[in-house]
mmCIF file of C-alpha atoms in Angstrom:
data_model
loop_
_atom_site.group_PDB
_atom_site.id
_atom_site.type_symbol
_atom_site.label_atom_id
_atom_site.label_comp_id
_atom_site.label_asym_id
_atom_site.label_seq_id
_atom_site.Cartn_x
_atom_site.Cartn_y
_atom_site.Cartn_z
ATOM 1 C CA MET A 1 -58.931 86.363 107.390
ATOM 2 C CA LYS A 2 -58.977 90.144 107.549
ATOM 3 C CA GLU A 3 -56.133 90.361 105.015
ATOM 4 C CA GLN A 4 -57.993 88.040 102.642
ATOM 5 C CA SER A 5 -61.256 89.969 102.818
ATOM 6 C CA THR A 6 -59.515 93.329 102.313
ATOM 7 C CA ARG A 7 -57.728 91.955 99.277
ATOM 8 C CA SER A 8 -60.933 90.695 97.726
ATOM 9 C CA LEU A 9 -62.542 94.074 98.493
ATOM 10 C CA LEU A 10 -59.757 95.974 96.727
ATOM 11 C CA LEU A 11 -60.002 93.626 93.770
ATOM 12 C CA GLY A 12 -63.800 93.861 93.839
ATOM 13 C CA ALA A 13 -63.739 97.663 93.708
ATOM 14 C CA ALA A 14 -61.158 97.562 90.907
ATOM 15 C CA PHE A 15 -63.255 95.153 88.840
ATOM 16 C CA LEU A 16 -66.478 97.078 89.546
ATOM 17 C CA MET A 17 -64.859 100.223 88.148
ATOM 18 C CA ALA A 18 -63.216 98.402 85.212
ATOM 19 C CA THR A 19 -66.368 96.513 84.171
ATOM 20 C CA SER A 20 -68.386 99.736 84.527
ATOM 21 C CA ALA A 21 -65.980 101.269 82.027
ATOM 22 C CA ILE A 22 -66.142 98.241 79.713
ATOM 23 C CA GLY A 23 -69.645 98.633 78.306
ATOM 24 C CA PRO A 24 -71.238 98.630 74.846
ATOM 25 C CA GLY A 25 -69.788 102.089 74.115
ATOM 26 C CA PHE A 26 -66.282 100.929 75.063
ATOM 27 C CA LEU A 27 -66.483 98.020 72.593
ATOM 28 C CA THR A 28 -67.830 100.223 69.793
ATOM 29 C CA GLN A 29 -65.362 103.089 70.353
ATOM 30 C CA THR A 30 -62.321 100.827 70.487
ATOM 31 C CA THR A 31 -63.148 99.015 67.244
ATOM 32 C CA HIS A 32 -64.295 102.203 65.480
ATOM 33 C CA PHE A 33 -61.099 104.116 66.282
ATOM 34 C CA THR A 34 -58.916 101.147 65.322
ATOM 35 C CA GLN A 35 -60.473 101.202 61.877
ATOM 36 C CA GLN A 36 -59.936 104.952 61.656
ATOM 37 C CA LEU A 37 -56.392 105.216 63.038
ATOM 38 C CA ALA A 38 -55.037 101.660 62.544
ATOM 39 C CA ALA A 39 -51.861 100.962 64.545
ATOM 40 C CA SER A 40 -51.537 104.633 65.624
ATOM 41 C CA PHE A 41 -54.573 104.090 67.873
ATOM 42 C CA GLY A 42 -52.060 102.440 70.231
ATOM 43 C CA PHE A 43 -50.706 105.913 71.013
ATOM 44 C CA VAL A 44 -54.208 107.162 71.841
ATOM 45 C CA ILE A 45 -54.629 104.220 74.237
ATOM 46 C CA LEU A 46 -51.258 104.909 75.888
ATOM 47 C CA ILE A 47 -51.965 108.608 76.504
ATOM 48 C CA SER A 48 -55.490 107.921 77.711
ATOM 49 C CA ILE A 49 -54.190 105.328 80.209
ATOM 50 C CA ILE A 50 -51.807 107.930 81.675
ATOM 51 C CA ILE A 51 -54.638 110.472 81.972
ATOM 52 C CA ASP A 52 -57.007 107.868 83.437
ATOM 53 C CA ILE A 53 -54.526 106.976 86.167
ATOM 54 C CA GLY A 54 -53.929 110.644 87.002
ATOM 55 C CA ALA A 55 -57.633 111.388 87.297
ATOM 56 C CA GLN A 56 -58.556 108.256 89.217
ATOM 57 C CA LEU A 57 -55.637 108.355 91.684
ATOM 58 C CA ASN A 58 -56.599 111.884 92.676
ATOM 59 C CA ILE A 59 -60.296 111.135 93.081
ATOM 60 C CA TRP A 60 -60.004 107.828 94.967
ATOM 61 C CA ARG A 61 -57.301 109.103 97.345
ATOM 62 C CA ILE A 62 -59.238 112.225 98.286
ATOM 63 C CA ILE A 63 -62.483 110.270 98.816
ATOM 64 C CA ALA A 64 -60.568 107.871 101.077
ATOM 65 C CA VAL A 65 -58.805 110.567 103.116
ATOM 66 C CA SER A 66 -61.892 112.714 103.614
ATOM 67 C CA GLU A 67 -63.950 109.555 104.362
ATOM 68 C CA LYS A 68 -66.856 111.136 102.494
ATOM 69 C CA PRO A 69 -68.473 110.450 99.115
ATOM 70 C CA ALA A 70 -67.831 112.928 96.297
ATOM 71 C CA GLN A 71 -71.143 114.791 96.627
ATOM 72 C CA ASP A 72 -70.541 115.559 100.333
ATOM 73 C CA ILE A 73 -67.025 116.790 99.598
ATOM 74 C CA ALA A 74 -68.479 119.100 96.904
ATOM 75 C CA ASN A 75 -71.239 120.384 99.210
ATOM 76 C CA ASN A 76 -68.650 121.080 101.926
ATOM 77 C CA LEU A 77 -66.693 123.226 99.498
ATOM 78 C CA LEU A 78 -69.670 125.086 98.056
ATOM 79 C CA PRO A 79 -73.191 124.352 99.268
ATOM 80 C CA GLY A 80 -75.296 123.088 96.360
ATOM 81 C CA LEU A 81 -72.327 121.991 94.249
ATOM 82 C CA GLY A 82 -72.714 118.401 95.439
ATOM 83 C CA VAL A 83 -76.381 118.430 94.506
ATOM 84 C CA PHE A 84 -75.506 119.747 91.045
ATOM 85 C CA LEU A 85 -72.863 117.028 90.613
ATOM 86 C CA SER A 86 -75.333 114.374 91.737
ATOM 87 C CA VAL A 87 -77.978 115.558 89.274
ATOM 88 C CA LEU A 88 -75.444 115.305 86.429
ATOM 89 C CA ILE A 89 -74.323 111.851 87.560
ATOM 90 C CA VAL A 90 -77.825 110.441 88.061
ATOM 91 C CA ALA A 91 -79.102 111.821 84.734
ATOM 92 C CA GLY A 92 -76.019 110.445 83.000
ATOM 93 C CA GLY A 93 -76.237 107.124 84.782
ATOM 94 C CA LEU A 94 -79.902 106.723 83.875
ATOM 95 C CA ALA A 95 -79.411 107.569 80.201
ATOM 96 C CA PHE A 96 -76.326 105.393 79.853
ATOM 97 C CA ASN A 97 -78.130 102.591 81.566
ATOM 98 C CA ILE A 98 -80.739 102.633 78.825
ATOM 99 C CA GLY A 99 -77.873 102.208 76.358
ATOM 100 C CA ASN A 100 -76.369 99.457 78.527
ATOM 101 C CA ILE A 101 -79.683 97.601 78.675
ATOM 102 C CA ALA A 102 -79.925 97.941 74.881
ATOM 103 C CA GLY A 103 -76.433 96.401 74.643
ATOM 104 C CA ALA A 104 -77.471 93.518 76.878
ATOM 105 C CA GLY A 105 -80.495 92.958 74.626
ATOM 106 C CA LEU A 106 -78.179 92.896 71.613
ATOM 107 C CA GLY A 107 -75.904 90.346 73.311
ATOM 108 C CA THR A 108 -78.747 87.941 74.105
ATOM 109 C CA ASN A 109 -80.105 88.436 70.589
ATOM 110 C CA VAL A 110 -76.758 87.287 69.137
ATOM 111 C CA LEU A 111 -76.552 84.335 71.542
ATOM 112 C CA PHE A 112 -80.096 82.988 71.546
ATOM 113 C CA GLY A 113 -81.884 84.740 68.689
ATOM 114 C CA ILE A 114 -84.516 86.214 71.031
ATOM 115 C CA SER A 115 -85.713 89.784 70.441
ATOM 116 C CA PRO A 116 -83.538 92.534 71.968
ATOM 117 C CA GLU A 117 -86.525 93.605 74.101
ATOM 118 C CA MET A 118 -86.945 90.141 75.608
ATOM 119 C CA GLY A 119 -83.191 89.955 76.143
ATOM 120 C CA ALA A 120 -83.236 93.357 77.833
ATOM 121 C CA LEU A 121 -85.973 92.210 80.228
ATOM 122 C CA PHE A 122 -84.030 89.065 81.096
ATOM 123 C CA SER A 123 -80.839 91.110 81.634
ATOM 124 C CA GLY A 124 -82.681 93.639 83.803
ATOM 125 C CA VAL A 125 -83.870 90.762 85.992
ATOM 126 C CA VAL A 126 -80.285 89.445 86.341
ATOM 127 C CA ALA A 127 -79.013 92.910 87.330
ATOM 128 C CA VAL A 128 -81.819 93.358 89.871
ATOM 129 C CA ALA A 129 -81.122 89.897 91.333
ATOM 130 C CA VAL A 130 -77.561 90.959 92.190
ATOM 131 C CA PHE A 131 -78.953 93.550 94.625
ATOM 132 C CA LEU A 132 -81.714 91.451 96.135
ATOM 133 C CA VAL A 133 -79.402 88.975 97.856
ATOM 134 C CA ARG A 134 -78.351 89.608 101.436
ATOM 135 C CA GLU A 135 -74.645 90.163 100.794
ATOM 136 C CA ALA A 136 -75.322 92.384 97.758
ATOM 137 C CA GLY A 137 -71.923 94.118 97.937
ATOM 138 C CA LYS A 138 -69.989 90.852 97.868
ATOM 139 C CA VAL A 139 -72.156 89.401 95.116
ATOM 140 C CA MET A 140 -71.708 92.572 93.047
ATOM 141 C CA ASP A 141 -67.901 92.375 93.464
ATOM 142 C CA ARG A 142 -67.801 88.693 92.549
ATOM 143 C CA PHE A 143 -70.131 89.189 89.556
ATOM 144 C CA ALA A 144 -67.865 91.953 88.219
ATOM 145 C CA GLN A 145 -64.747 89.805 88.707
ATOM 146 C CA ILE A 146 -66.104 86.738 86.915
ATOM 147 C CA ALA A 147 -67.532 88.799 84.040
ATOM 148 C CA GLY A 148 -64.259 90.723 83.751
ATOM 149 C CA PHE A 149 -62.158 87.563 83.519
ATOM 150 C CA VAL A 150 -64.504 86.004 80.970
ATOM 151 C CA MET A 151 -64.471 89.110 78.729
ATOM 152 C CA ILE A 152 -60.686 89.410 78.778
ATOM 153 C CA ALA A 153 -60.083 85.675 78.194
ATOM 154 C CA LEU A 154 -62.476 85.549 75.229
ATOM 155 C CA THR A 155 -60.989 88.712 73.721
ATOM 156 C CA ILE A 156 -57.479 87.234 73.990
ATOM 157 C CA PHE A 157 -58.682 84.125 72.156
ATOM 158 C CA VAL A 158 -60.147 86.235 69.335
ATOM 159 C CA MET A 159 -57.018 88.397 69.233
ATOM 160 C CA PHE A 160 -54.860 85.321 68.522
ATOM 161 C CA SER A 161 -57.279 84.281 65.764
ATOM 162 C CA ALA A 162 -56.987 87.748 64.196
ATOM 163 C CA GLN A 163 -53.159 87.587 63.958
ATOM 164 C CA PRO A 164 -52.524 91.322 64.419
ATOM 165 C CA PRO A 165 -49.265 92.998 63.324
ATOM 166 C CA VAL A 166 -47.991 93.349 66.913
ATOM 167 C CA GLY A 167 -44.618 94.826 65.963
ATOM 168 C CA GLU A 168 -46.235 97.643 64.037
ATOM 169 C CA ALA A 169 -48.713 98.262 66.858
ATOM 170 C CA VAL A 170 -45.878 98.601 69.381
ATOM 171 C CA THR A 171 -43.891 100.980 67.141
ATOM 172 C CA LYS A 172 -46.874 103.205 66.335
ATOM 173 C CA THR A 173 -47.846 103.329 70.017
ATOM 174 C CA PHE A 174 -44.717 105.403 70.628
ATOM 175 C CA VAL A 175 -44.323 106.978 67.174
ATOM 176 C CA PRO A 176 -47.837 107.433 65.759
ATOM 177 C CA ASP A 177 -48.579 108.608 62.219
ATOM 178 C CA THR A 178 -51.339 110.858 63.474
ATOM 179 C CA ILE A 179 -52.417 112.133 66.884
ATOM 180 C CA ASP A 180 -56.171 112.293 67.315
ATOM 181 C CA PHE A 181 -57.139 114.456 70.311
ATOM 182 C CA LEU A 182 -60.831 113.727 70.002
ATOM 183 C CA ALA A 183 -60.099 110.009 70.243
ATOM 184 C CA ILE A 184 -57.990 110.555 73.387
ATOM 185 C CA ILE A 185 -60.741 112.529 75.097
ATOM 186 C CA THR A 186 -63.397 110.041 73.997
ATOM 187 C CA LEU A 187 -61.421 107.198 75.547
ATOM 188 C CA VAL A 188 -60.783 109.104 78.777
ATOM 189 C CA GLY A 189 -64.480 109.981 78.992
ATOM 190 C CA GLY A 190 -65.370 106.360 78.354
ATOM 191 C CA THR A 191 -62.992 105.071 81.024
ATOM 192 C CA VAL A 192 -63.097 107.545 83.919
ATOM 193 C CA GLY A 193 -65.782 110.009 82.795
ATOM 194 C CA GLY A 194 -69.233 110.398 84.282
ATOM 195 C CA TYR A 195 -70.085 108.004 87.090
ATOM 196 C CA ILE A 196 -67.433 105.426 86.171
ATOM 197 C CA THR A 197 -64.446 106.520 88.277
ATOM 198 C CA PHE A 198 -66.676 106.806 91.356
ATOM 199 C CA ALA A 199 -67.914 103.212 91.037
ATOM 200 C CA GLY A 200 -64.769 101.936 92.741
ATOM 201 C CA GLY A 201 -64.056 104.994 94.902
ATOM 202 C CA HIS A 202 -67.483 104.864 96.522
ATOM 203 C CA ARG A 203 -67.397 101.061 96.742
ATOM 204 C CA LEU A 204 -64.224 101.189 98.866
ATOM 205 C CA LEU A 205 -65.759 103.886 101.073
ATOM 206 C CA ASP A 206 -68.914 101.809 101.442
ATOM 207 C CA ALA A 207 -66.831 98.817 102.518
ATOM 208 C CA GLY A 208 -64.897 100.835 105.093
ATOM 209 C CA VAL A 209 -61.556 101.060 103.251
ATOM 210 C CA LYS A 210 -60.827 104.685 104.133
ATOM 211 C CA GLY A 211 -58.607 107.046 106.103
ATOM 212 C CA LYS A 212 -54.934 107.934 105.657
ATOM 213 C CA GLU A 213 -53.778 104.467 106.669
ATOM 214 C CA ALA A 214 -55.745 102.909 103.799
ATOM 215 C CA LEU A 215 -54.048 105.051 101.106
ATOM 216 C CA PRO A 216 -51.554 102.418 99.885
ATOM 217 C CA GLN A 217 -54.431 99.980 99.339
ATOM 218 C CA VAL A 218 -56.631 102.612 97.702
ATOM 219 C CA THR A 219 -53.784 103.578 95.361
ATOM 220 C CA LYS A 220 -53.213 99.951 94.423
ATOM 221 C CA SER A 221 -56.897 99.296 93.782
ATOM 222 C CA SER A 222 -57.219 102.515 91.761
ATOM 223 C CA VAL A 223 -54.325 101.693 89.439
ATOM 224 C CA SER A 224 -55.418 98.031 89.136
ATOM 225 C CA ALA A 225 -58.851 99.165 87.979
ATOM 226 C CA ILE A 226 -57.379 101.210 85.116
ATOM 227 C CA GLY A 227 -55.038 98.286 84.426
ATOM 228 C CA ILE A 228 -57.915 95.808 84.026
ATOM 229 C CA ALA A 229 -59.919 98.103 81.728
ATOM 230 C CA SER A 230 -56.769 98.871 79.722
ATOM 231 C CA VAL A 231 -55.826 95.208 79.262
ATOM 232 C CA MET A 232 -59.273 94.658 77.764
ATOM 233 C CA ARG A 233 -58.871 97.761 75.583
ATOM 234 C CA ILE A 234 -55.427 96.682 74.306
ATOM 235 C CA PHE A 235 -56.485 93.130 73.392
ATOM 236 C CA LEU A 236 -59.623 94.420 71.691
ATOM 237 C CA PHE A 237 -57.491 96.953 69.791
ATOM 238 C CA LEU A 238 -55.105 94.200 68.653
ATOM 239 C CA ALA A 239 -57.976 91.924 67.594
ATOM 240 C CA SER A 240 -59.529 94.797 65.607
ATOM 241 C CA LEU A 241 -56.163 95.751 64.137
ATOM 242 C CA GLY A 242 -55.613 92.188 62.900
ATOM 243 C CA VAL A 243 -58.980 92.280 61.132
ATOM 244 C CA VAL A 244 -58.553 95.797 59.703
ATOM 245 C CA ALA A 245 -54.950 95.113 58.599
ATOM 246 C CA SER A 246 -56.105 92.105 56.576
ATOM 247 C CA GLY A 247 -58.211 94.492 54.461
ATOM 248 C CA PHE A 248 -61.585 93.745 56.038
ATOM 249 C CA THR A 249 -64.041 96.664 56.328
ATOM 250 C CA LEU A 250 -66.025 96.736 59.559
ATOM 251 C CA ASN A 251 -69.797 97.033 59.470
ATOM 252 C CA PRO A 252 -70.503 100.620 60.655
ATOM 253 C CA GLU A 253 -73.793 99.474 62.244
ATOM 254 C CA ASN A 254 -71.950 97.137 64.604
ATOM 255 C CA PRO A 255 -68.143 97.410 64.390
ATOM 256 C CA PRO A 256 -67.281 95.084 67.336
ATOM 257 C CA ALA A 257 -69.476 92.245 66.051
ATOM 258 C CA SER A 258 -67.809 92.357 62.639
ATOM 259 C CA VAL A 259 -64.334 92.205 64.257
ATOM 260 C CA PHE A 260 -65.200 89.034 66.152
ATOM 261 C CA GLN A 261 -66.937 87.487 63.168
ATOM 262 C CA ALA A 262 -64.101 88.246 60.767
ATOM 263 C CA ALA A 263 -61.503 86.911 63.220
ATOM 264 C CA ALA A 264 -63.216 83.722 64.344
ATOM 265 C CA GLY A 265 -66.239 83.086 62.126
ATOM 266 C CA ASN A 266 -69.509 82.051 63.709
ATOM 267 C CA VAL A 267 -67.802 81.095 66.980
ATOM 268 C CA GLY A 268 -66.411 84.623 67.036
ATOM 269 C CA TYR A 269 -69.894 86.067 66.550
ATOM 270 C CA LYS A 270 -71.197 84.073 69.534
ATOM 271 C CA ILE A 271 -68.193 85.182 71.580
ATOM 272 C CA PHE A 272 -69.142 88.753 70.719
ATOM 273 C CA GLY A 273 -72.618 88.003 72.128
ATOM 274 C CA VAL A 274 -71.139 86.804 75.426
ATOM 275 C CA ILE A 275 -68.768 89.781 75.729
ATOM 276 C CA MET A 276 -71.453 92.294 74.753
ATOM 277 C CA TRP A 277 -73.854 90.861 77.330
ATOM 278 C CA ALA A 278 -71.267 90.701 80.123
ATOM 279 C CA ALA A 279 -70.006 94.209 79.312
ATOM 280 C CA ALA A 280 -73.530 95.613 79.292
ATOM 281 C CA VAL A 281 -74.882 93.943 82.429
ATOM 282 C CA THR A 282 -71.825 94.766 84.560
ATOM 283 C CA SER A 283 -72.181 98.380 83.408
ATOM 284 C CA VAL A 284 -75.880 98.356 84.352
ATOM 285 C CA VAL A 285 -74.934 97.137 87.831
ATOM 286 C CA GLY A 286 -72.094 99.665 88.187
ATOM 287 C CA ALA A 287 -74.148 102.621 86.947
ATOM 288 C CA ALA A 288 -77.110 101.851 89.196
ATOM 289 C CA TYR A 289 -74.956 101.286 92.293
ATOM 290 C CA THR A 290 -72.875 104.426 91.724
ATOM 291 C CA SER A 291 -75.746 106.749 90.780
ATOM 292 C CA VAL A 292 -77.607 105.824 93.967
ATOM 293 C CA SER A 293 -74.397 106.260 96.007
ATOM 294 C CA PHE A 294 -74.587 109.926 94.933
ATOM 295 C CA ILE A 295 -78.014 110.551 96.450
ATOM 296 C CA ARG A 296 -77.807 108.278 99.492
ATOM 297 C CA THR A 297 -76.312 110.899 101.782
ATOM 298 C CA PHE A 298 -78.978 113.523 101.043
ATOM 299 C CA ASN A 299 -81.813 111.695 102.724
ATOM 300 C CA LYS A 300 -82.146 109.183 105.578
ATOM 301 C CA THR A 301 -84.893 107.235 103.784
ATOM 302 C CA ILE A 302 -82.816 106.806 100.637
ATOM 303 C CA ASN A 303 -79.835 105.736 102.714
ATOM 304 C CA LYS A 304 -81.841 103.187 104.673
ATOM 305 C CA HIS A 305 -83.503 101.668 101.605
ATOM 306 C CA HIS A 306 -80.727 102.313 99.081
ATOM 307 C CA LYS A 307 -80.968 98.768 97.705
ATOM 308 C CA TRP A 308 -84.547 99.399 96.583
ATOM 309 C CA PHE A 309 -83.514 102.666 94.955
ATOM 310 C CA ILE A 310 -80.846 100.773 93.001
ATOM 311 C CA VAL A 311 -83.473 98.227 91.922
ATOM 312 C CA ALA A 312 -85.860 101.025 90.877
ATOM 313 C CA PHE A 313 -83.042 102.608 88.882
ATOM 314 C CA ILE A 314 -82.528 99.388 86.903
ATOM 315 C CA VAL A 315 -86.263 98.831 86.467
ATOM 316 C CA ILE A 316 -86.767 102.359 85.062
ATOM 317 C CA SER A 317 -83.890 101.992 82.544
ATOM 318 C CA THR A 318 -85.181 98.603 81.413
ATOM 319 C CA THR A 319 -88.767 99.784 81.101
ATOM 320 C CA VAL A 320 -87.776 102.818 79.029
ATOM 321 C CA PHE A 321 -85.760 100.689 76.618
ATOM 322 C CA VAL A 322 -88.425 97.998 76.261
ATOM 323 C CA SER A 323 -91.266 100.484 75.757
ATOM 324 C CA VAL A 324 -89.588 103.373 73.887
ATOM 325 C CA GLY A 325 -86.338 101.962 72.538
ATOM 326 C CA GLU A 326 -83.164 104.021 72.732
ATOM 327 C CA PRO A 327 -83.824 107.757 73.043
ATOM 328 C CA VAL A 328 -81.086 108.829 70.630
ATOM 329 C CA LYS A 329 -81.324 112.558 71.291
ATOM 330 C CA VAL A 330 -81.257 112.061 75.036
ATOM 331 C CA LEU A 331 -78.135 109.934 74.674
ATOM 332 C CA ILE A 332 -76.410 112.592 72.537
ATOM 333 C CA LEU A 333 -77.208 115.294 75.080
ATOM 334 C CA VAL A 334 -76.162 113.254 78.082
ATOM 335 C CA GLY A 335 -73.023 112.122 76.291
ATOM 336 C CA SER A 336 -72.126 115.767 75.778
ATOM 337 C CA LEU A 337 -72.902 116.656 79.402
ATOM 338 C CA ASN A 338 -70.978 113.634 80.579
ATOM 339 C CA GLY A 339 -67.761 115.277 79.423
ATOM 340 C CA LEU A 340 -68.287 117.979 82.037
ATOM 341 C CA ILE A 341 -68.590 115.613 84.996
ATOM 342 C CA LEU A 342 -64.921 114.591 85.170
ATOM 343 C CA PRO A 343 -63.454 118.136 85.113
ATOM 344 C CA ILE A 344 -66.005 119.404 87.675
ATOM 345 C CA ALA A 345 -65.580 116.414 89.980
ATOM 346 C CA LEU A 346 -61.798 116.305 89.686
ATOM 347 C CA GLY A 347 -61.590 120.081 90.116
ATOM 348 C CA VAL A 348 -63.658 119.832 93.305
ATOM 349 C CA MET A 349 -61.390 117.046 94.611
ATOM 350 C CA LEU A 350 -58.210 119.014 93.963
ATOM 351 C CA VAL A 351 -59.503 122.061 95.841
ATOM 352 C CA ALA A 352 -60.812 119.842 98.637
ATOM 353 C CA ALA A 353 -57.388 118.183 98.980
ATOM 354 C CA TYR A 354 -56.095 121.471 100.405
ATOM 355 C CA LYS A 355 -58.982 122.180 102.790
ATOM 356 C CA GLN A 356 -58.162 121.147 106.334
ATOM 357 C CA LYS A 357 -61.826 120.820 107.352
ATOM 358 C CA ILE A 358 -62.220 118.118 104.667
ATOM 359 C CA VAL A 359 -58.932 116.180 104.681
ATOM 360 C CA GLY A 360 -57.482 117.027 108.108
ATOM 361 C CA ASP A 361 -53.673 117.025 108.173
ATOM 362 C CA TYR A 362 -53.314 115.038 104.939
ATOM 363 C CA LYS A 363 -50.779 116.450 102.479
ATOM 364 C CA HIS A 364 -51.696 115.762 98.842
ATOM 365 C CA PRO A 365 -48.629 114.998 96.649
ATOM 366 C CA LEU A 366 -47.749 118.020 94.508
ATOM 367 C CA TRP A 367 -47.180 115.940 91.356
ATOM 368 C CA LEU A 368 -50.705 114.539 91.654
ATOM 369 C CA THR A 369 -52.143 118.040 91.988
ATOM 370 C CA ILE A 370 -50.271 119.319 88.919
ATOM 371 C CA PHE A 371 -51.255 116.221 86.959
ATOM 372 C CA GLY A 372 -54.871 116.692 88.086
ATOM 373 C CA VAL A 373 -54.984 120.387 87.159
ATOM 374 C CA LEU A 374 -53.669 119.660 83.655
ATOM 375 C CA ILE A 375 -56.356 116.993 83.211
ATOM 376 C CA VAL A 376 -59.077 119.380 84.438
ATOM 377 C CA ILE A 377 -57.988 122.035 81.920
ATOM 378 C CA ALA A 378 -57.788 119.605 78.997
ATOM 379 C CA MET A 379 -61.056 117.846 79.838
ATOM 380 C CA SER A 380 -62.925 121.136 80.456
ATOM 381 C CA TYR A 381 -61.892 122.370 77.038
ATOM 382 C CA MET A 382 -62.975 119.137 75.387
ATOM 383 C CA GLY A 383 -66.129 118.941 77.481
ATOM 384 C CA VAL A 384 -67.200 122.395 76.315
ATOM 385 C CA MET A 385 -66.314 121.489 72.727
ATOM 386 C CA SER A 386 -68.402 118.317 72.897
ATOM 387 C CA LEU A 387 -71.329 120.358 74.199
ATOM 388 C CA ILE A 388 -70.971 122.881 71.372
ATOM 389 C CA GLN A 389 -70.889 120.042 68.844
ATOM 390 C CA GLY A 390 -73.579 117.984 70.555
ATOM 391 C CA ILE A 391 -76.279 120.602 71.084
ATOM 392 C CA PRO A 392 -76.901 121.443 67.363
ATOM 393 C CA LYS A 393 -77.368 117.724 66.677
ATOM 394 C CA LEU A 394 -80.364 117.777 68.985
ATOM 395 C CA PHE A 395 -82.167 120.254 66.776
ATOM 396 C CA GLY A 396 -80.740 119.018 63.496
#
């Protein structure tokens, strides 16, 4: 029995992370970049998968070995750093959740024709319900798994309808016409940036999968999570490529919807509604769970009643969207700040991996450290660039 429950836990954490990554932004970015770069976008996906694995393996392993959540590791290294990280994560999680709720409203609007606001309320209720049941952790894992399977299966169906030029996609994945660095960073940010990588890392910790002996399982779960998100990304890329290659121009207001519609007509449009809703609601659940996991350890009350804090988190995001709509400027700012979370968090983890008081006698593999340092440098540079580009837009 123990083996079975551990396996479902590892899979649950992997799906929680993957479905947190697959949100409205993920769908829009993937289709947008496919239109821009065509088959060469395959190369961007390949490189971003390698970076994602490097970042996530480092972070999940060090959380497991130290048996502490990321914010406590950061505070151990430099008092106050964990608090700073948590503020960034919670602000990001809250802002992105407003966008996720908006996406859920869009999905229900496509499916049932109800207003996005009504759809958002309904979706907020579904997300809250996940945490109100007694075995909330298990329900959350299962919810993420089912939604993940449904999204991937439907995308595969649409991909076959779109008849993409697979041969060309494979060739250009290894020999691209152009290399777009911004696209690579955007994908990495959208997959492991911000709160997303910690969704699974903290979930495993929460469930007691930790310590040196758990490392093989943590490694497996970590790579599976990137694998699941990447499978979705690749099929969505191929579906979009099929549509773009046939000369169809995507609607800039809603690129993913036009891909599904062009590939499979009205059925495709409804499928888009299902995928959009599932992508959005699983991201709402993941963002709320993970953001609260960052403040739980600072206060006994929060820790004891963390479920209610998660519920409040979802209620606030839903209320803001329903009453104000999407705060565009806030989203631009937080999106820019979000690029800084991964390099700070990963940097903290890499330093912590060599501190005996945090990891004990654990020896972190040198190749992972080098890989991690390169990612920190690249992502810091891009994070600063995105801030420089993002800030003027706020006043423009």
